[in-house]
Amino acid sequence: MFLVLAIVVAVAGTGGAIAAVVAYDEATKIDRSNPKVVVDEYLRAALVDQDKVSVDLHVCDEPAGLAPIGALREEFDQRERDFGVVVLVTWGAMTGETSGSESAVTTTLTISGRKDGAVISKRSEIWRFSLVDSDGWRVCVARRMPDPVPSVTASP
């Protein structure tokens, strides 16, 4: 009787452990099914969390085209050191187009400098990210787009 009970407990424990591992795997799985989601996660890892491990999970094998984002993060760090500010970055809605195994996603980064809780500077930049589908979408190139030129309209 004791042996049967021990076997039942062991099997139930093993089943529970397997269920926990599967649930953890699903909860922490990287979602590379949508280019916009991948860009969002990449920006969070690169510019907000500064998490190189997470960055590496979202980029292609040859990420040399992402140097501009690295330079932007370095600029934030330099400004924080030089001016004693906290640099925050957010991004807005993303637009994109996909053709086969390539995709491009565009978003506007809003960069603000804060000191003592007050915003002391703020700017917006339009960025375009190129992705490839390689076992899920991966970011390969980041490029800051030129600022839009204001158009002159005639007044009635």
XYZ file of C-alpha atoms in Angstrom:
156
model
C 0.000 0.000 0.000
C 2.761 2.437 0.942
C 4.615 1.580 -2.285
C 1.534 2.288 -4.423
C 0.991 5.618 -2.668
C 4.648 6.563 -3.179
C 4.420 5.740 -6.894
C 1.224 7.809 -7.298
C 2.831 10.772 -5.520
C 5.994 10.464 -7.650
C 4.018 10.338 -10.913
C 1.831 13.276 -9.857
C 4.896 15.271 -8.841
C 6.611 14.568 -12.148
C 3.467 15.537 -14.047
C 3.194 18.742 -12.040
C 6.830 19.588 -12.698
C 6.397 19.018 -16.427
C 3.271 21.195 -16.448
C 5.143 23.948 -14.606
C 8.036 23.847 -17.107
C 5.644 23.979 -20.074
C 3.705 26.879 -18.517
C 6.940 28.777 -17.790
C 8.177 28.180 -21.341
C 4.941 29.527 -22.827
C 4.910 32.561 -20.518
C 8.502 33.533 -21.332
C 8.552 32.586 -25.015
C 9.852 35.291 -27.352
C 7.091 36.367 -29.748
C 8.740 36.790 -33.132
C 5.537 36.331 -35.139
C 4.884 40.045 -35.753
C 7.514 42.582 -36.907
C 5.952 45.402 -34.860
C 6.070 43.340 -31.662
C 9.710 42.464 -32.334
C 10.653 46.139 -32.873
C 8.813 47.107 -29.685
C 10.650 44.449 -27.663
C 13.975 45.350 -29.287
C 13.566 49.060 -28.458
C 12.625 48.240 -24.868
C 15.673 45.991 -24.480
C 18.118 48.356 -26.227
C 16.987 51.800 -25.085
C 15.057 51.323 -21.844
C 16.247 48.176 -20.071
C 19.750 48.125 -21.614
C 19.523 44.333 -21.598
C 22.079 42.922 -24.048
C 20.798 39.358 -23.661
C 17.289 40.437 -24.640
C 18.629 42.615 -27.462
C 20.462 39.606 -28.873
C 17.209 37.611 -28.893
C 15.599 40.143 -31.249
C 18.326 40.886 -33.778
C 19.590 39.114 -36.874
C 22.925 37.321 -37.112
C 24.663 40.374 -38.628
C 23.396 43.320 -36.547
C 25.962 45.877 -37.790
C 23.077 47.902 -39.214
C 21.873 48.537 -35.662
C 24.871 50.706 -34.729
C 22.725 53.889 -34.884
C 20.582 52.625 -31.983
C 23.732 51.815 -30.021
C 24.995 55.336 -30.714
C 21.662 56.778 -29.578
C 21.878 54.841 -26.284
C 25.455 56.102 -25.829
C 24.211 59.660 -26.420
C 21.605 59.166 -23.661
C 24.276 57.897 -21.265
C 26.583 60.822 -22.085
C 23.823 63.389 -21.529
C 22.924 61.781 -18.207
C 26.563 62.043 -17.086
C 27.228 65.535 -18.465
C 24.011 67.243 -17.418
C 22.800 65.198 -14.447
C 19.513 64.390 -16.164
C 17.502 61.254 -16.702
C 16.837 60.539 -20.365
C 13.573 58.765 -21.113
C 12.512 57.400 -24.480
C 9.079 56.325 -25.619
C 7.706 55.405 -29.011
C 4.339 55.719 -30.623
C 2.268 53.753 -33.063
C 4.150 51.634 -35.541
C 3.461 51.367 -39.234
C 4.900 48.718 -41.433
C 4.902 46.783 -44.612
C 5.927 43.210 -45.228
C 6.990 41.580 -48.463
C 7.885 37.922 -48.249
C 10.645 37.425 -45.715
C 11.408 41.140 -45.304
C 9.593 43.800 -43.330
C 10.029 47.479 -42.511
C 8.574 49.157 -39.424
C 8.512 52.909 -38.788
C 7.865 54.660 -35.480
C 8.532 57.980 -33.803
C 10.838 57.992 -30.795
C 10.140 60.733 -28.261
C 13.218 61.519 -26.202
C 12.962 63.675 -23.108
C 15.457 64.887 -20.557
C 14.222 65.238 -16.994
C 15.850 66.864 -14.014
C 14.283 66.972 -10.567
C 11.093 65.552 -12.069
C 10.682 68.336 -14.627
C 11.012 67.912 -18.391
C 13.834 70.198 -19.508
C 14.165 69.017 -23.104
C 12.146 66.984 -25.557
C 12.540 65.942 -29.167
C 11.011 63.481 -31.605
C 12.762 61.413 -34.238
C 11.324 59.139 -36.898
C 13.074 55.774 -37.141
C 12.731 52.954 -39.651
C 13.675 49.369 -38.820
C 14.334 46.640 -41.367
C 13.635 43.058 -40.340
C 14.084 39.626 -41.855
C 12.121 36.485 -41.151
C 14.714 34.017 -39.919
C 12.963 31.537 -37.651
C 10.749 34.485 -36.675
C 11.211 38.199 -37.287
C 14.539 39.776 -36.329
C 15.681 43.415 -36.490
C 18.704 43.958 -38.758
C 18.872 47.671 -39.583
C 17.837 50.850 -37.768
C 17.907 54.166 -39.553
C 16.858 57.618 -38.424
C 14.718 59.209 -41.091
C 15.100 62.838 -42.123
C 12.872 65.270 -40.301
C 9.798 66.130 -42.387
C 10.033 69.427 -44.195
C 7.153 71.715 -43.250
C 4.999 72.579 -46.225
C 3.850 76.068 -46.996
C 0.164 76.418 -47.632
C -1.529 79.490 -48.956
C -4.039 81.250 -46.721
C -7.433 82.027 -48.238
